[in-house]
Structures are given as C-alpha cells and as structure tokens.
Amino acid sequence: MPPGLRKHVRYPELLLKLQAEVYGLYHMTDAEAFYNREDLWTVATEVGMGEGGAQTTQAMQPNFVLMKLPGESDEEFVEILPFTPSNRNNLIGWIAGRSDGAQYGTSVVYNFPKTKLVDGPLQIEARIDQNAELSGQLTLWNQQGSHVRRGALLVIPTGRALLYAEPIYLQAERSPMPELRLVVLALQDKLAYGPTFESAMAALFGGAASSLSAPATNAPSTTTAAVPAVSARGVPAAVMSPQSAGDLNALIAEAAKDLADYQRLTAEGKLGEAGQKLEELKRTLDKLNARQKK
C-alpha cells in the first residue's frame, strides 16, 4: 500500500466492537475467576431514543480521537471504547485501537483503579435525571408535541480527569430536524448546563449559574463593570480580578470555538483535522481544570 494511502487507514470499528465484547470475558487470567465469571466486563451503555420517541439504553459506539496515550510521548489517532463491570454502571477501563505507523492494528487496554469509583455514562445520565430543574424541563418538553433527544455522551480525557459532555435536542413531531436546546457538562463531582457549550463551560468552570435559557443582556453595574458578567455571576469581586476573569472568558471562548470546529470538520469527513481540533479542546480544558484548582 502506498505510504500516502496507508497513513489514512484507521482501526476498523466493527473489529474493535467484537474484540471489546470478547475481551470483557477473556481479560481474566485467573482460572477460578474465569470459571466463576467473577470479573466480567461489558461495553458501557448510554441513554438513547428508541421507536416512538421512548428512551432506551444502548451500547456505546467507538469514538475516534487524537490523543497521547498514557506512557506514550506522541499523539496518535486512536479508537476508544469504555468498559463497565457486568451489572454495574461505573467505568472500569477502556480499550484503544491504534492506527498510526507500526502500531496500526494493535490495541491496548487501560484499567481504572478499583479503589476509586469513576462515573460511567449511565451514572452521568442519572445525575441529569436527578437534577430537579433539568428533569422538570425535559418532562415538560416531552409533553408539548415534541420529543427530547439526547445526543451521544462524549467522554473526553483531560489530564487525569474525565469531562462528560452531552447535547440535548428537541424535535417536533412534525419536523424531522432536531434543534439543540441544551448542553450538559459534568466532572466527577460537578454538573452544569446551558443553552450553548460556551454557557455550560462558564457554569462549570467560571462560577456562572446553570441556565435553561440564554440570559437577558443587562447593562453592567458600576460595581462589576470591570468584570465580564459571565464570570462575575456568583463570584465575589475579591476572588476574581478583572484580569483573571478576562483570561477565563478567553479560555471558555477558545474551547467553544475548538468544539465548533471539531463538529464541522467531522461532518465534512476531515477526520485528521478534526482530531487536531479535539486535542486543542483537551488542552484548553486542561487549562480550565488547572485554574479551577487554584
């Protein structure tokens, strides 16, 4: 195969799905544990929409990402799929199919520590359903001649943490075109949402309040004129200076642009460029995580 063509070959999705299904049983190396099925894994599941608009659970599909695998020095184009223990919803590990250079066709599995529970996709979905404001609004939308459609839940590795992102759409019964109404973001210990990715990021990292609709534009008061409203809401002036608030807004805007570019490039089939945008998004999220810990 010519080198120019070979570098575009990617790990087959069906192959990774089959390997993950088999590996869920055969990862056990102890004969007694294997015989008793003591540590059986399954591919993680998420909430989707079945026939008639009813919610249903379904197995997650592989996602292609550009990332630096743990212990590696270079970024790679890989296909990942998370695991949960059988009959449980917390994440236990994930498998990555590799596509670059001499690593093409090989796969690697990473395990999460068994001493620390990491939320799985269904647990994030449950946190969404348990949020009184979100749950009430989703129920209301489902009763007004429309259906709520939950988009694919993205699990984005950011440093040593995971960022979960789920778009929520509203589809009228007589219209085939869903409309994006909410973006829900979550960390292991925090959940935020907003009508756009940028507003949800401001709520998650900037101290702004989560909202189901875009906030009305008001004239800035004399006491907060130096601090952008998106960052000053709910944050005392002594905690966030005008300079730090401006930096935070710039990072949030940068993350929103990276995500928009990633979605556009993916839709255009430019997977290499889309992967680079996803990696830029992860770097921006790392910076936001670092600011939050200060």
PDB file of N, CA and C in Angstrom, residues 141-190:
ATOM      1  N   TRP A 141     -40.953  19.443  28.039  1.00  0.00           N
ATOM      2  CA  TRP A 141     -40.751  19.424  26.585  1.00  0.00           C
ATOM      3  C   TRP A 141     -41.360  18.182  25.952  1.00  0.00           C
ATOM      4  N   ASN A 142     -41.304  17.060  26.648  1.00  0.00           N
ATOM      5  CA  ASN A 142     -41.840  15.815  26.100  1.00  0.00           C
ATOM      6  C   ASN A 142     -43.359  15.790  26.051  1.00  0.00           C
ATOM      7  N   GLN A 143     -44.022  16.751  26.684  1.00  0.00           N
ATOM      8  CA  GLN A 143     -45.482  16.762  26.738  1.00  0.00           C
ATOM      9  C   GLN A 143     -46.099  17.799  25.813  1.00  0.00           C
ATOM     10  N   GLN A 144     -45.302  18.458  25.015  1.00  0.00           N
ATOM     11  CA  GLN A 144     -45.809  19.554  24.192  1.00  0.00           C
ATOM     12  C   GLN A 144     -45.676  19.263  22.702  1.00  0.00           C
ATOM     13  N   GLY A 145     -46.027  18.048  22.289  1.00  0.00           N
ATOM     14  CA  GLY A 145     -45.976  17.702  20.873  1.00  0.00           C
ATOM     15  C   GLY A 145     -44.575  17.589  20.327  1.00  0.00           C
ATOM     16  N   SER A 146     -43.622  17.267  21.190  1.00  0.00           N
ATOM     17  CA  SER A 146     -42.237  17.143  20.754  1.00  0.00           C
ATOM     18  C   SER A 146     -41.558  16.038  21.546  1.00  0.00           C
ATOM     19  N   HIS A 147     -40.363  15.662  21.097  1.00  0.00           N
ATOM     20  CA  HIS A 147     -39.583  14.625  21.764  1.00  0.00           C
ATOM     21  C   HIS A 147     -38.223  15.189  22.138  1.00  0.00           C
ATOM     22  N   VAL A 148     -37.762  14.828  23.316  1.00  0.00           N
ATOM     23  CA  VAL A 148     -36.404  15.160  23.728  1.00  0.00           C
ATOM     24  C   VAL A 148     -35.467  14.077  23.213  1.00  0.00           C
ATOM     25  N   ARG A 149     -34.426  14.480  22.523  1.00  0.00           N
ATOM     26  CA  ARG A 149     -33.432  13.534  22.004  1.00  0.00           C
ATOM     27  C   ARG A 149     -32.097  13.839  22.680  1.00  0.00           C
ATOM     28  N   ARG A 150     -31.536  12.836  23.319  1.00  0.00           N
ATOM     29  CA  ARG A 150     -30.229  13.006  23.938  1.00  0.00           C
ATOM     30  C   ARG A 150     -29.153  12.579  22.948  1.00  0.00           C
ATOM     31  N   GLY A 151     -28.208  13.480  22.709  1.00  0.00           N
ATOM     32  CA  GLY A 151     -27.123  13.155  21.795  1.00  0.00           C
ATOM     33  C   GLY A 151     -26.144  12.187  22.428  1.00  0.00           C
ATOM     34  N   ALA A 152     -25.154  11.756  21.647  1.00  0.00           N
ATOM     35  CA  ALA A 152     -24.148  10.820  22.148  1.00  0.00           C
ATOM     36  C   ALA A 152     -23.359  11.472  23.279  1.00  0.00           C
ATOM     37  N   LEU A 153     -23.200  10.745  24.368  1.00  0.00           N
ATOM     38  CA  LEU A 153     -22.436  11.235  25.507  1.00  0.00           C
ATOM     39  C   LEU A 153     -20.949  11.080  25.207  1.00  0.00           C
ATOM     40  N   LEU A 154     -20.229  12.195  25.187  1.00  0.00           N
ATOM     41  CA  LEU A 154     -18.794  12.168  24.923  1.00  0.00           C
ATOM     42  C   LEU A 154     -18.039  12.084  26.240  1.00  0.00           C
ATOM     43  N   VAL A 155     -17.074  11.191  26.323  1.00  0.00           N
ATOM     44  CA  VAL A 155     -16.202  11.075  27.488  1.00  0.00           C
ATOM     45  C   VAL A 155     -14.825  11.540  27.041  1.00  0.00           C
ATOM     46  N   ILE A 156     -14.422  12.735  27.478  1.00  0.00           N
ATOM     47  CA  ILE A 156     -13.203  13.377  26.978  1.00  0.00           C
ATOM     48  C   ILE A 156     -12.132  13.327  28.056  1.00  0.00           C
ATOM     49  N   PRO A 157     -11.033  12.572  27.839  1.00  0.00           N
ATOM     50  CA  PRO A 157      -9.940  12.580  28.821  1.00  0.00           C
ATOM     51  C   PRO A 157      -9.267  13.945  28.855  1.00  0.00           C
ATOM     52  N   THR A 158      -9.126  14.521  30.050  1.00  0.00           N
ATOM     53  CA  THR A 158      -8.444  15.809  30.219  1.00  0.00           C
ATOM     54  C   THR A 158      -7.443  15.653  31.353  1.00  0.00           C
ATOM     55  N   GLY A 159      -6.181  15.425  31.013  1.00  0.00           N
ATOM     56  CA  GLY A 159      -5.183  15.196  32.046  1.00  0.00           C
ATOM     57  C   GLY A 159      -5.501  13.913  32.789  1.00  0.00           C
ATOM     58  N   ARG A 160      -5.696  14.016  34.110  1.00  0.00           N
ATOM     59  CA  ARG A 160      -6.016  12.852  34.938  1.00  0.00           C
ATOM     60  C   ARG A 160      -7.496  12.817  35.280  1.00  0.00           C
ATOM     61  N   ALA A 161      -8.306  13.592  34.574  1.00  0.00           N
ATOM     62  CA  ALA A 161      -9.744  13.648  34.843  1.00  0.00           C
ATOM     63  C   ALA A 161     -10.512  13.343  33.556  1.00  0.00           C
ATOM     64  N   LEU A 162     -11.822  13.185  33.697  1.00  0.00           N
ATOM     65  CA  LEU A 162     -12.710  12.959  32.560  1.00  0.00           C
ATOM     66  C   LEU A 162     -13.755  14.057  32.525  1.00  0.00           C
ATOM     67  N   LEU A 163     -13.993  14.602  31.335  1.00  0.00           N
ATOM     68  CA  LEU A 163     -15.077  15.554  31.135  1.00  0.00           C
ATOM     69  C   LEU A 163     -16.151  14.861  30.310  1.00  0.00           C
ATOM     70  N   TYR A 164     -17.386  14.873  30.817  1.00  0.00           N
ATOM     71  CA  TYR A 164     -18.520  14.274  30.120  1.00  0.00           C
ATOM     72  C   TYR A 164     -19.333  15.401  29.478  1.00  0.00           C
ATOM     73  N   ALA A 165     -19.716  15.223  28.226  1.00  0.00           N
ATOM     74  CA  ALA A 165     -20.480  16.248  27.517  1.00  0.00           C
ATOM     75  C   ALA A 165     -21.622  15.588  26.754  1.00  0.00           C
ATOM     76  N   GLU A 166     -22.832  16.127  26.941  1.00  0.00           N
ATOM     77  CA  GLU A 166     -23.990  15.570  26.232  1.00  0.00           C
ATOM     78  C   GLU A 166     -24.871  16.700  25.702  1.00  0.00           C
ATOM     79  N   PRO A 167     -25.104  16.742  24.396  1.00  0.00           N
ATOM     80  CA  PRO A 167     -26.063  17.698  23.842  1.00  0.00           C
ATOM     81  C   PRO A 167     -27.481  17.140  23.968  1.00  0.00           C
ATOM     82  N   ILE A 168     -28.432  18.017  24.203  1.00  0.00           N
ATOM     83  CA  ILE A 168     -29.838  17.618  24.303  1.00  0.00           C
ATOM     84  C   ILE A 168     -30.628  18.398  23.251  1.00  0.00           C
ATOM     85  N   TYR A 169     -31.366  17.665  22.407  1.00  0.00           N
ATOM     86  CA  TYR A 169     -32.098  18.256  21.295  1.00  0.00           C
ATOM     87  C   TYR A 169     -33.602  18.148  21.536  1.00  0.00           C
ATOM     88  N   LEU A 170     -34.334  19.028  20.892  1.00  0.00           N
ATOM     89  CA  LEU A 170     -35.793  18.978  20.915  1.00  0.00           C
ATOM     90  C   LEU A 170     -36.277  18.813  19.478  1.00  0.00           C
ATOM     91  N   GLN A 171     -37.098  17.785  19.257  1.00  0.00           N
ATOM     92  CA  GLN A 171     -37.596  17.501  17.912  1.00  0.00           C
ATOM     93  C   GLN A 171     -39.116  17.515  17.910  1.00  0.00           C
ATOM     94  N   ALA A 172     -39.699  18.403  17.111  1.00  0.00           N
ATOM     95  CA  ALA A 172     -41.154  18.463  16.987  1.00  0.00           C
ATOM     96  C   ALA A 172     -41.658  17.234  16.243  1.00  0.00           C
ATOM     97  N   GLU A 173     -42.883  16.807  16.558  1.00  0.00           N
ATOM     98  CA  GLU A 173     -43.434  15.595  15.945  1.00  0.00           C
ATOM     99  C   GLU A 173     -43.552  15.717  14.434  1.00  0.00           C
ATOM    100  N   ARG A 174     -43.793  16.930  13.956  1.00  0.00           N
ATOM    101  CA  ARG A 174     -43.989  17.124  12.516  1.00  0.00           C
ATOM    102  C   ARG A 174     -42.738  17.635  11.814  1.00  0.00           C
ATOM    103  N   SER A 175     -41.626  17.669  12.527  1.00  0.00           N
ATOM    104  CA  SER A 175     -40.397  18.172  11.919  1.00  0.00           C
ATOM    105  C   SER A 175     -39.295  17.134  12.072  1.00  0.00           C
ATOM    106  N   PRO A 176     -38.585  16.827  10.984  1.00  0.00           N
ATOM    107  CA  PRO A 176     -37.506  15.836  11.078  1.00  0.00           C
ATOM    108  C   PRO A 176     -36.204  16.428  11.600  1.00  0.00           C
ATOM    109  N   MET A 177     -36.147  17.734  11.791  1.00  0.00           N
ATOM    110  CA  MET A 177     -34.885  18.388  12.142  1.00  0.00           C
ATOM    111  C   MET A 177     -34.829  18.729  13.624  1.00  0.00           C
ATOM    112  N   PRO A 178     -34.035  18.017  14.426  1.00  0.00           N
ATOM    113  CA  PRO A 178     -33.910  18.351  15.848  1.00  0.00           C
ATOM    114  C   PRO A 178     -33.210  19.693  16.035  1.00  0.00           C
ATOM    115  N   GLU A 179     -33.537  20.367  17.136  1.00  0.00           N
ATOM    116  CA  GLU A 179     -32.935  21.657  17.461  1.00  0.00           C
ATOM    117  C   GLU A 179     -32.175  21.524  18.778  1.00  0.00           C
ATOM    118  N   LEU A 180     -30.910  21.976  18.787  1.00  0.00           N
ATOM    119  CA  LEU A 180     -30.120  21.928  20.005  1.00  0.00           C
ATOM    120  C   LEU A 180     -30.703  22.907  21.026  1.00  0.00           C
ATOM    121  N   ARG A 181     -31.043  22.400  22.214  1.00  0.00           N
ATOM    122  CA  ARG A 181     -31.624  23.248  23.251  1.00  0.00           C
ATOM    123  C   ARG A 181     -30.750  23.354  24.495  1.00  0.00           C
ATOM    124  N   LEU A 182     -29.979  22.318  24.798  1.00  0.00           N
ATOM    125  CA  LEU A 182     -29.140  22.344  25.998  1.00  0.00           C
ATOM    126  C   LEU A 182     -27.839  21.585  25.752  1.00  0.00           C
ATOM    127  N   VAL A 183     -26.816  21.992  26.484  1.00  0.00           N
ATOM    128  CA  VAL A 183     -25.560  21.235  26.553  1.00  0.00           C
ATOM    129  C   VAL A 183     -25.283  20.987  28.029  1.00  0.00           C
ATOM    130  N   VAL A 184     -25.109  19.720  28.390  1.00  0.00           N
ATOM    131  CA  VAL A 184     -24.834  19.340  29.778  1.00  0.00           C
ATOM    132  C   VAL A 184     -23.386  18.880  29.873  1.00  0.00           C
ATOM    133  N   LEU A 185     -22.650  19.442  30.832  1.00  0.00           N
ATOM    134  CA  LEU A 185     -21.265  19.066  31.076  1.00  0.00           C
ATOM    135  C   LEU A 185     -21.136  18.559  32.504  1.00  0.00           C
ATOM    136  N   ALA A 186     -20.228  17.627  32.718  1.00  0.00           N
ATOM    137  CA  ALA A 186     -20.045  17.088  34.065  1.00  0.00           C
ATOM    138  C   ALA A 186     -18.605  16.686  34.288  1.00  0.00           C
ATOM    139  N   LEU A 187     -18.147  16.907  35.506  1.00  0.00           N
ATOM    140  CA  LEU A 187     -16.925  16.314  36.022  1.00  0.00           C
ATOM    141  C   LEU A 187     -17.335  15.262  37.041  1.00  0.00           C
ATOM    142  N   GLN A 188     -16.371  14.636  37.666  1.00  0.00           N
ATOM    143  CA  GLN A 188     -16.691  13.584  38.625  1.00  0.00           C
ATOM    144  C   GLN A 188     -17.566  14.096  39.770  1.00  0.00           C
ATOM    145  N   ASP A 189     -17.385  15.378  40.152  1.00  0.00           N
ATOM    146  CA  ASP A 189     -18.100  15.900  41.317  1.00  0.00           C
ATOM    147  C   ASP A 189     -18.929  17.146  41.018  1.00  0.00           C
ATOM    148  N   LYS A 190     -19.176  17.438  39.744  1.00  0.00           N
ATOM    149  CA  LYS A 190     -19.891  18.673  39.420  1.00  0.00           C
ATOM    150  C   LYS A 190     -20.640  18.510  38.106  1.00  0.00           C
TER     151      LYS A 190
END
